[in-house]
PDB file of C-alpha atoms in Angstrom:
ATOM      1  CA  UNK C   1       0.000   0.000   0.000  1.00  0.00           C
ATOM      2  CA  UNK C   2       0.917   3.584  -0.450  1.00  0.00           C
ATOM      3  CA  UNK C   3       2.050   4.885   2.943  1.00  0.00           C
ATOM      4  CA  UNK C   4       2.358   8.375   4.375  1.00  0.00           C
ATOM      5  CA  UNK C   5       4.831   8.468   7.260  1.00  0.00           C
ATOM      6  CA  UNK C   6       4.724  11.463   9.600  1.00  0.00           C
ATOM      7  CA  UNK C   7       7.370  12.116  12.195  1.00  0.00           C
ATOM      8  CA  UNK C   8       6.827  13.780  15.558  1.00  0.00           C
ATOM      9  CA  UNK C   9       9.635  15.895  16.976  1.00  0.00           C
ATOM     10  CA  UNK C  10      10.219  18.231  19.846  1.00  0.00           C
ATOM     11  CA  UNK C  11      11.733  21.651  20.184  1.00  0.00           C
ATOM     12  CA  UNK C  12      14.049  22.297  23.089  1.00  0.00           C
ATOM     13  CA  UNK C  13      13.126  24.066  26.316  1.00  0.00           C
ATOM     14  CA  UNK C  14      15.101  25.782  29.040  1.00  0.00           C
ATOM     15  CA  UNK C  15      14.894  26.140  32.789  1.00  0.00           C
ATOM     16  CA  UNK C  16      16.769  27.891  35.571  1.00  0.00           C
ATOM     17  CA  UNK C  17      16.585  27.776  39.350  1.00  0.00           C
ATOM     18  CA  UNK C  18      17.525  30.006  42.295  1.00  0.00           C
ATOM     19  CA  UNK C  19      19.653  29.148  45.329  1.00  0.00           C
ATOM     20  CA  UNK C  20      19.251  31.261  48.429  1.00  0.00           C
ATOM     21  CA  UNK C  21      21.521  31.921  51.398  1.00  0.00           C
ATOM     22  CA  UNK C  22      20.123  32.835  54.815  1.00  0.00           C
ATOM     23  CA  UNK C  23      22.383  33.896  57.672  1.00  0.00           C
ATOM     24  CA  UNK C  24      20.470  33.845  60.928  1.00  0.00           C
ATOM     25  CA  UNK C  25      21.748  36.323  63.512  1.00  0.00           C
ATOM     26  CA  UNK C  26      19.911  35.952  66.846  1.00  0.00           C
ATOM     27  CA  UNK C  27      18.278  39.059  68.254  1.00  0.00           C
ATOM     28  CA  UNK C  28      20.734  41.209  70.163  1.00  0.00           C
ATOM     29  CA  UNK C  29      23.797  40.067  68.211  1.00  0.00           C
ATOM     30  CA  UNK C  30      25.513  41.997  65.462  1.00  0.00           C
ATOM     31  CA  UNK C  31      26.821  39.166  63.314  1.00  0.00           C
ATOM     32  CA  UNK C  32      29.557  39.502  60.699  1.00  0.00           C
ATOM     33  CA  UNK C  33      29.644  42.762  58.770  1.00  0.00           C
ATOM     34  CA  UNK C  34      30.810  40.996  55.618  1.00  0.00           C
ATOM     35  CA  UNK C  35      30.490  37.417  54.432  1.00  0.00           C
ATOM     36  CA  UNK C  36      30.736  35.390  51.257  1.00  0.00           C
ATOM     37  CA  UNK C  37      29.809  31.825  50.266  1.00  0.00           C
ATOM     38  CA  UNK C  38      30.368  29.869  47.072  1.00  0.00           C
ATOM     39  CA  UNK C  39      27.522  27.816  45.593  1.00  0.00           C
ATOM     40  CA  UNK C  40      28.407  24.869  43.337  1.00  0.00           C
ATOM     41  CA  UNK C  41      26.000  22.926  41.131  1.00  0.00           C
ATOM     42  CA  UNK C  42      26.793  19.420  39.853  1.00  0.00           C
ATOM     43  CA  UNK C  43      24.692  17.792  37.110  1.00  0.00           C
ATOM     44  CA  UNK C  44      23.810  14.170  37.892  1.00  0.00           C
ATOM     45  CA  UNK C  45      23.647  11.256  35.421  1.00  0.00           C
ATOM     46  CA  UNK C  46      24.333  13.278  32.310  1.00  0.00           C
ATOM     47  CA  UNK C  47      21.844  16.046  33.010  1.00  0.00           C
ATOM     48  CA  UNK C  48      22.472  19.152  30.891  1.00  0.00           C
ATOM     49  CA  UNK C  49      24.792  21.787  32.305  1.00  0.00           C
ATOM     50  CA  UNK C  50      24.496  25.559  32.278  1.00  0.00           C
ATOM     51  CA  UNK C  51      27.281  27.811  31.062  1.00  0.00           C
ATOM     52  CA  UNK C  52      28.133  28.623  34.691  1.00  0.00           C
ATOM     53  CA  UNK C  53      27.801  26.062  37.466  1.00  0.00           C
ATOM     54  CA  UNK C  54      29.328  28.154  40.269  1.00  0.00           C
ATOM     55  CA  UNK C  55      28.050  31.304  41.926  1.00  0.00           C
ATOM     56  CA  UNK C  56      28.832  33.557  44.879  1.00  0.00           C
ATOM     57  CA  UNK C  57      26.462  34.970  47.466  1.00  0.00           C
ATOM     58  CA  UNK C  58      27.646  37.759  49.752  1.00  0.00           C
ATOM     59  CA  UNK C  59      26.107  40.070  52.322  1.00  0.00           C
ATOM     60  CA  UNK C  60      25.516  42.496  49.447  1.00  0.00           C
ATOM     61  CA  UNK C  61      23.723  40.038  47.133  1.00  0.00           C
ATOM     62  CA  UNK C  62      20.145  41.144  46.423  1.00  0.00           C
ATOM     63  CA  UNK C  63      17.721  38.851  48.286  1.00  0.00           C
ATOM     64  CA  UNK C  64      20.681  36.603  49.104  1.00  0.00           C
ATOM     65  CA  UNK C  65      19.962  34.661  45.919  1.00  0.00           C
ATOM     66  CA  UNK C  66      21.944  33.483  42.894  1.00  0.00           C
ATOM     67  CA  UNK C  67      20.257  31.948  39.840  1.00  0.00           C
ATOM     68  CA  UNK C  68      21.670  29.058  37.796  1.00  0.00           C
ATOM     69  CA  UNK C  69      20.738  28.491  34.169  1.00  0.00           C
ATOM     70  CA  UNK C  70      19.605  28.387  31.550  1.00  0.00           C
ATOM     71  CA  UNK C  71      19.720  24.591  31.341  1.00  0.00           C
ATOM     72  CA  UNK C  72      18.618  23.357  27.893  1.00  0.00           C
ATOM     73  CA  UNK C  73      16.532  20.172  27.533  1.00  0.00           C
ATOM     74  CA  UNK C  74      15.702  18.343  24.325  1.00  0.00           C
ATOM     75  CA  UNK C  75      13.701  15.429  25.680  1.00  0.00           C
ATOM     76  CA  UNK C  76      11.378  14.601  28.542  1.00  0.00           C
ATOM     77  CA  UNK C  77      12.717  13.206  31.773  1.00  0.00           C
ATOM     78  CA  UNK C  78      13.620  13.872  35.382  1.00  0.00           C
ATOM     79  CA  UNK C  79      16.939  15.594  35.814  1.00  0.00           C
ATOM     80  CA  UNK C  80      18.680  16.159  39.149  1.00  0.00           C
ATOM     81  CA  UNK C  81      21.366  18.553  40.305  1.00  0.00           C
ATOM     82  CA  UNK C  82      23.336  18.468  43.538  1.00  0.00           C
ATOM     83  CA  UNK C  83      23.924  21.901  45.059  1.00  0.00           C
ATOM     84  CA  UNK C  84      26.651  22.457  47.664  1.00  0.00           C
ATOM     85  CA  UNK C  85      27.913  25.440  49.578  1.00  0.00           C
ATOM     86  CA  UNK C  86      31.432  26.285  50.744  1.00  0.00           C
ATOM     87  CA  UNK C  87      32.868  29.069  52.855  1.00  0.00           C
ATOM     88  CA  UNK C  88      33.917  29.592  56.456  1.00  0.00           C
ATOM     89  CA  UNK C  89      32.970  32.673  58.483  1.00  0.00           C
ATOM     90  CA  UNK C  90      34.095  33.105  62.095  1.00  0.00           C
ATOM     91  CA  UNK C  91      31.201  32.505  64.459  1.00  0.00           C
ATOM     92  CA  UNK C  92      28.966  30.966  61.794  1.00  0.00           C
ATOM     93  CA  UNK C  93      27.793  27.348  61.720  1.00  0.00           C
ATOM     94  CA  UNK C  94      27.066  26.272  58.166  1.00  0.00           C
ATOM     95  CA  UNK C  95      23.931  24.467  57.032  1.00  0.00           C
ATOM     96  CA  UNK C  96      24.116  20.761  57.911  1.00  0.00           C
ATOM     97  CA  UNK C  97      23.884  19.897  54.192  1.00  0.00           C
ATOM     98  CA  UNK C  98      26.418  22.470  52.989  1.00  0.00           C
ATOM     99  CA  UNK C  99      29.024  19.831  52.129  1.00  0.00           C
ATOM    100  CA  UNK C 100      26.839  16.848  51.322  1.00  0.00           C
ATOM    101  CA  UNK C 101      24.557  18.946  49.188  1.00  0.00           C
ATOM    102  CA  UNK C 102      20.882  19.441  48.465  1.00  0.00           C
ATOM    103  CA  UNK C 103      19.008  18.293  45.367  1.00  0.00           C
ATOM    104  CA  UNK C 104      17.190  20.318  42.747  1.00  0.00           C
ATOM    105  CA  UNK C 105      14.961  18.325  40.411  1.00  0.00           C
ATOM    106  CA  UNK C 106      13.937  19.590  36.990  1.00  0.00           C
ATOM    107  CA  UNK C 107      11.013  17.689  35.487  1.00  0.00           C
ATOM    108  CA  UNK C 108      10.616  17.943  31.707  1.00  0.00           C
ATOM    109  CA  UNK C 109       7.342  16.861  30.095  1.00  0.00           C
ATOM    110  CA  UNK C 110       6.214  16.507  26.483  1.00  0.00           C
ATOM    111  CA  UNK C 111       3.136  18.654  25.958  1.00  0.00           C
ATOM    112  CA  UNK C 112       2.093  16.550  22.953  1.00  0.00           C
ATOM    113  CA  UNK C 113       2.293  19.537  20.636  1.00  0.00           C
ATOM    114  CA  UNK C 114       5.966  19.494  19.818  1.00  0.00           C
ATOM    115  CA  UNK C 115       6.916  21.491  22.876  1.00  0.00           C
ATOM    116  CA  UNK C 116       8.486  20.620  26.195  1.00  0.00           C
ATOM    117  CA  UNK C 117       7.857  22.202  29.589  1.00  0.00           C
ATOM    118  CA  UNK C 118      10.573  22.140  32.269  1.00  0.00           C
ATOM    119  CA  UNK C 119       9.687  22.728  35.917  1.00  0.00           C
ATOM    120  CA  UNK C 120      12.315  23.105  38.653  1.00  0.00           C
ATOM    121  CA  UNK C 121      11.721  22.136  42.286  1.00  0.00           C
ATOM    122  CA  UNK C 122      13.524  25.304  43.367  1.00  0.00           C
ATOM    123  CA  UNK C 123      11.473  28.385  42.505  1.00  0.00           C
ATOM    124  CA  UNK C 124      11.467  32.111  43.216  1.00  0.00           C
ATOM    125  CA  UNK C 125       8.725  31.581  45.802  1.00  0.00           C
ATOM    126  CA  UNK C 126      10.324  28.508  47.360  1.00  0.00           C
ATOM    127  CA  UNK C 127      14.037  28.532  46.566  1.00  0.00           C
ATOM    128  CA  UNK C 128      16.480  25.885  47.657  1.00  0.00           C
ATOM    129  CA  UNK C 129      18.034  27.492  50.727  1.00  0.00           C
ATOM    130  CA  UNK C 130      21.187  27.075  52.771  1.00  0.00           C
ATOM    131  CA  UNK C 131      20.617  28.370  56.290  1.00  0.00           C
ATOM    132  CA  UNK C 132      23.658  29.287  58.357  1.00  0.00           C
ATOM    133  CA  UNK C 133      23.535  30.451  61.970  1.00  0.00           C
ATOM    134  CA  UNK C 134      25.689  32.985  63.776  1.00  0.00           C
ATOM    135  CA  UNK C 135      26.507  32.549  67.458  1.00  0.00           C
ATOM    136  CA  UNK C 136      28.980  33.923  69.979  1.00  0.00           C
ATOM    137  CA  UNK C 137      31.161  32.430  72.677  1.00  0.00           C
ATOM    138  CA  UNK C 138      30.870  33.825  76.173  1.00  0.00           C
ATOM    139  CA  UNK C 139      33.287  36.386  77.546  1.00  0.00           C
ATOM    140  CA  UNK C 140      34.312  37.346  81.066  1.00  0.00           C
ATOM    141  CA  UNK C 141      35.155  40.550  82.893  1.00  0.00           C
ATOM    142  CA  UNK C 142      36.190  41.654  86.353  1.00  0.00           C
ATOM    143  CA  UNK C 143      36.672  45.011  88.009  1.00  0.00           C
ATOM    144  CA  UNK C 144      38.588  46.462  90.973  1.00  0.00           C
ATOM    145  CA  UNK C 145      37.252  48.513  93.871  1.00  0.00           C
ATOM    146  CA  UNK C 146      39.690  50.653  95.802  1.00  0.00           C
ATOM    147  CA  UNK C 147      39.620  52.092  99.319  1.00  0.00           C
ATOM    148  CA  UNK C 148      41.497  55.272 100.172  1.00  0.00           C
ATOM    149  CA  UNK C 149      41.785  56.489 103.742  1.00  0.00           C
ATOM    150  CA  UNK C 150      43.029  60.060 103.828  1.00  0.00           C
ATOM    151  CA  UNK C 151      44.945  60.980 106.963  1.00  0.00           C
ATOM    152  CA  UNK C 152      45.885  64.679 107.047  1.00  0.00           C
ATOM    153  CA  UNK C 153      49.535  65.514 107.469  1.00  0.00           C
ATOM    154  CA  UNK C 154      50.620  65.486 111.085  1.00  0.00           C
ATOM    155  CA  UNK C 155      47.969  62.987 112.192  1.00  0.00           C
ATOM    156  CA  UNK C 156      48.499  59.304 112.882  1.00  0.00           C
ATOM    157  CA  UNK C 157      45.159  57.881 111.843  1.00  0.00           C
ATOM    158  CA  UNK C 158      43.856  54.462 112.896  1.00  0.00           C
ATOM    159  CA  UNK C 159      46.463  51.700 113.137  1.00  0.00           C
ATOM    160  CA  UNK C 160      43.990  49.102 111.891  1.00  0.00           C
ATOM    161  CA  UNK C 161      40.829  49.388 109.851  1.00  0.00           C
ATOM    162  CA  UNK C 162      38.526  47.219 107.790  1.00  0.00           C
ATOM    163  CA  UNK C 163      35.675  47.881 105.345  1.00  0.00           C
ATOM    164  CA  UNK C 164      33.277  45.545 103.547  1.00  0.00           C
ATOM    165  CA  UNK C 165      32.559  46.091  99.861  1.00  0.00           C
ATOM    166  CA  UNK C 166      29.285  44.768  98.456  1.00  0.00           C
ATOM    167  CA  UNK C 167      28.370  44.456  94.790  1.00  0.00           C
ATOM    168  CA  UNK C 168      24.753  44.182  93.593  1.00  0.00           C
ATOM    169  CA  UNK C 169      23.906  43.187  90.021  1.00  0.00           C
ATOM    170  CA  UNK C 170      21.205  45.375  88.479  1.00  0.00           C
ATOM    171  CA  UNK C 171      18.392  44.275  86.161  1.00  0.00           C
ATOM    172  CA  UNK C 172      19.476  40.671  85.875  1.00  0.00           C
ATOM    173  CA  UNK C 173      23.142  41.326  85.139  1.00  0.00           C
ATOM    174  CA  UNK C 174      25.320  38.251  85.660  1.00  0.00           C
ATOM    175  CA  UNK C 175      26.778  37.710  89.111  1.00  0.00           C
ATOM    176  CA  UNK C 176      30.223  36.552  90.138  1.00  0.00           C
ATOM    177  CA  UNK C 177      30.768  33.686  92.529  1.00  0.00           C
ATOM    178  CA  UNK C 178      31.575  36.208  95.266  1.00  0.00           C
ATOM    179  CA  UNK C 179      29.850  39.570  95.482  1.00  0.00           C
ATOM    180  CA  UNK C 180      31.361  40.700  98.794  1.00  0.00           C
ATOM    181  CA  UNK C 181      34.934  41.582  99.630  1.00  0.00           C
ATOM    182  CA  UNK C 182      36.954  43.081 102.471  1.00  0.00           C
ATOM    183  CA  UNK C 183      39.612  45.778 102.342  1.00  0.00           C
ATOM    184  CA  UNK C 184      41.814  46.362 105.365  1.00  0.00           C
ATOM    185  CA  UNK C 185      44.880  48.413 106.181  1.00  0.00           C
ATOM    186  CA  UNK C 186      46.912  45.376 105.099  1.00  0.00           C
ATOM    187  CA  UNK C 187      45.247  44.892 101.684  1.00  0.00           C
ATOM    188  CA  UNK C 188      47.744  45.327  98.851  1.00  0.00           C
ATOM    189  CA  UNK C 189      47.046  48.622  97.049  1.00  0.00           C
ATOM    190  CA  UNK C 190      43.856  48.894  99.074  1.00  0.00           C
ATOM    191  CA  UNK C 191      42.044  47.103  96.276  1.00  0.00           C
ATOM    192  CA  UNK C 192      39.715  44.114  95.972  1.00  0.00           C
ATOM    193  CA  UNK C 193      38.747  42.643  92.598  1.00  0.00           C
ATOM    194  CA  UNK C 194      35.310  41.266  91.764  1.00  0.00           C
ATOM    195  CA  UNK C 195      34.736  38.660  89.044  1.00  0.00           C
ATOM    196  CA  UNK C 196      34.817  36.889  86.834  1.00  0.00           C
ATOM    197  CA  UNK C 197      31.410  37.940  85.529  1.00  0.00           C
ATOM    198  CA  UNK C 198      30.344  35.807  82.542  1.00  0.00           C
ATOM    199  CA  UNK C 199      28.456  37.345  79.608  1.00  0.00           C
ATOM    200  CA  UNK C 200      26.753  35.486  76.774  1.00  0.00           C
ATOM    201  CA  UNK C 201      25.295  38.393  74.822  1.00  0.00           C
ATOM    202  CA  UNK C 202      26.002  42.038  74.079  1.00  0.00           C
ATOM    203  CA  UNK C 203      24.588  44.751  76.269  1.00  0.00           C
ATOM    204  CA  UNK C 204      25.231  47.310  78.957  1.00  0.00           C
ATOM    205  CA  UNK C 205      25.326  45.805  82.436  1.00  0.00           C
ATOM    206  CA  UNK C 206      25.467  47.820  85.653  1.00  0.00           C
ATOM    207  CA  UNK C 207      26.502  46.989  89.187  1.00  0.00           C
ATOM    208  CA  UNK C 208      25.958  49.030  92.332  1.00  0.00           C
ATOM    209  CA  UNK C 209      28.908  48.978  94.707  1.00  0.00           C
ATOM    210  CA  UNK C 210      28.500  49.963  98.365  1.00  0.00           C
ATOM    211  CA  UNK C 211      30.819  50.139 101.341  1.00  0.00           C
ATOM    212  CA  UNK C 212      30.105  49.479 105.010  1.00  0.00           C
ATOM    213  CA  UNK C 213      32.215  49.819 108.118  1.00  0.00           C
ATOM    214  CA  UNK C 214      32.643  52.315 110.942  1.00  0.00           C
ATOM    215  CA  UNK C 215      36.043  53.413 112.209  1.00  0.00           C
ATOM    216  CA  UNK C 216      36.402  55.945 115.005  1.00  0.00           C
ATOM    217  CA  UNK C 217      37.470  59.301 113.669  1.00  0.00           C
ATOM    218  CA  UNK C 218      36.761  58.371 110.044  1.00  0.00           C
ATOM    219  CA  UNK C 219      34.101  59.938 107.829  1.00  0.00           C
ATOM    220  CA  UNK C 220      33.007  57.521 105.149  1.00  0.00           C
ATOM    221  CA  UNK C 221      32.703  58.379 101.466  1.00  0.00           C
ATOM    222  CA  UNK C 222      29.469  60.268 100.803  1.00  0.00           C
ATOM    223  CA  UNK C 223      28.331  57.448  98.475  1.00  0.00           C
ATOM    224  CA  UNK C 224      29.290  54.593 100.787  1.00  0.00           C
ATOM    225  CA  UNK C 225      25.667  53.689 101.547  1.00  0.00           C
ATOM    226  CA  UNK C 226      23.908  54.832  98.368  1.00  0.00           C
ATOM    227  CA  UNK C 227      26.542  53.209  96.204  1.00  0.00           C
ATOM    228  CA  UNK C 228      28.531  53.895  93.101  1.00  0.00           C
ATOM    229  CA  UNK C 229      27.989  52.337  89.675  1.00  0.00           C
ATOM    230  CA  UNK C 230      30.264  50.138  87.633  1.00  0.00           C
ATOM    231  CA  UNK C 231      29.213  49.658  84.008  1.00  0.00           C
ATOM    232  CA  UNK C 232      30.350  46.701  81.934  1.00  0.00           C
ATOM    233  CA  UNK C 233      29.788  47.151  78.212  1.00  0.00           C
ATOM    234  CA  UNK C 234      29.705  43.969  76.145  1.00  0.00           C
ATOM    235  CA  UNK C 235      29.968  44.178  72.354  1.00  0.00           C
ATOM    236  CA  UNK C 236      29.676  41.601  69.595  1.00  0.00           C
ATOM    237  CA  UNK C 237      32.859  41.689  67.518  1.00  0.00           C
ATOM    238  CA  UNK C 238      31.104  40.103  64.552  1.00  0.00           C
ATOM    239  CA  UNK C 239      33.449  37.105  64.532  1.00  0.00           C
ATOM    240  CA  UNK C 240      31.777  34.893  67.112  1.00  0.00           C
ATOM    241  CA  UNK C 241      33.438  36.599  70.050  1.00  0.00           C
ATOM    242  CA  UNK C 242      32.334  39.164  72.622  1.00  0.00           C
ATOM    243  CA  UNK C 243      34.426  41.838  74.316  1.00  0.00           C
ATOM    244  CA  UNK C 244      33.513  43.106  77.782  1.00  0.00           C
ATOM    245  CA  UNK C 245      34.898  46.413  79.069  1.00  0.00           C
ATOM    246  CA  UNK C 246      34.395  47.612  82.633  1.00  0.00           C
ATOM    247  CA  UNK C 247      34.281  51.277  83.612  1.00  0.00           C
ATOM    248  CA  UNK C 248      36.398  50.468  86.672  1.00  0.00           C
ATOM    249  CA  UNK C 249      39.918  49.499  85.644  1.00  0.00           C
ATOM    250  CA  UNK C 250      43.281  48.892  87.231  1.00  0.00           C
ATOM    251  CA  UNK C 251      44.405  52.347  86.110  1.00  0.00           C
ATOM    252  CA  UNK C 252      41.169  54.073  87.125  1.00  0.00           C
ATOM    253  CA  UNK C 253      39.411  51.960  89.740  1.00  0.00           C
ATOM    254  CA  UNK C 254      36.118  52.819  91.360  1.00  0.00           C
ATOM    255  CA  UNK C 255      37.224  54.317  94.678  1.00  0.00           C
ATOM    256  CA  UNK C 256      35.687  54.977  98.067  1.00  0.00           C
ATOM    257  CA  UNK C 257      37.545  57.794  99.773  1.00  0.00           C
ATOM    258  CA  UNK C 258      37.234  58.052 103.561  1.00  0.00           C
ATOM    259  CA  UNK C 259      38.775  60.827 105.644  1.00  0.00           C
ATOM    260  CA  UNK C 260      40.281  60.727 109.118  1.00  0.00           C
ATOM    261  CA  UNK C 261      39.871  63.765 111.362  1.00  0.00           C
ATOM    262  CA  UNK C 262      40.201  64.683 114.987  1.00  0.00           C
ATOM    263  CA  UNK C 263      37.658  65.995 117.367  1.00  0.00           C
ATOM    264  CA  UNK C 264      38.623  68.685 119.819  1.00  0.00           C
ATOM    265  CA  UNK C 265      39.798  67.972 123.321  1.00  0.00           C
ATOM    266  CA  UNK C 266      40.166  70.043 126.458  1.00  0.00           C
ATOM    267  CA  UNK C 267      42.690  70.355 129.214  1.00  0.00           C
ATOM    268  CA  UNK C 268      42.944  72.208 132.459  1.00  0.00           C
ATOM    269  CA  UNK C 269      45.722  72.939 134.859  1.00  0.00           C
ATOM    270  CA  UNK C 270      45.908  73.974 138.496  1.00  0.00           C
TER     271      UNK C 270
END
């Protein structure tokens, strides 16, 4: 018989897909000011490749997203791509699948009209995402408190004396193991040090320091009972570390200044 033979064929189609980077910085932390990660795409089992299979996402990348493609397909099928991430930033824990990779699937179907449609599992609305998390290690600080007893020239002053220094943490500030100390006439440099105080997040922490003790002939510092304030400022360095700085330092310690004086006396003679 006379036979007419028709042949069905397909045109090619293309697809692309986004990869997103999220860097989670917990509330109260600063996180790194700059960061950069490399995204690599590997085609599995002979899947088509794009012209570029590597991209970079930085802190300046719009929406934290890089797009791979176009990938060109000439026949129906299910094509998979393994996406990995590399990069090390101080203080940042990478996504658990950064090295092993995550899979993007592109499904290509024959529409029956000579065309193909390719659909990627990673889309603009639901991109494949690597989620990294920033965290900080704790830091410690301590601070000195000094006692000065002023004895005017020509006076002896007390041979022995002792004062108790108390520290109170304000508004939930961390406490040290010991919040009370004693300074006596024998204390080296007249100074007691409090700490370590341990901090796990940035902030401004205050401590009220008071002094108690009564020595004959001595007038205590005007703020002995009401207290003086030590401020410890903790900052996130952006590299997974914190730095704590106290307002009372070895060179400029918080000081209670007490003053010795004499009362009058009388005498008579026959």
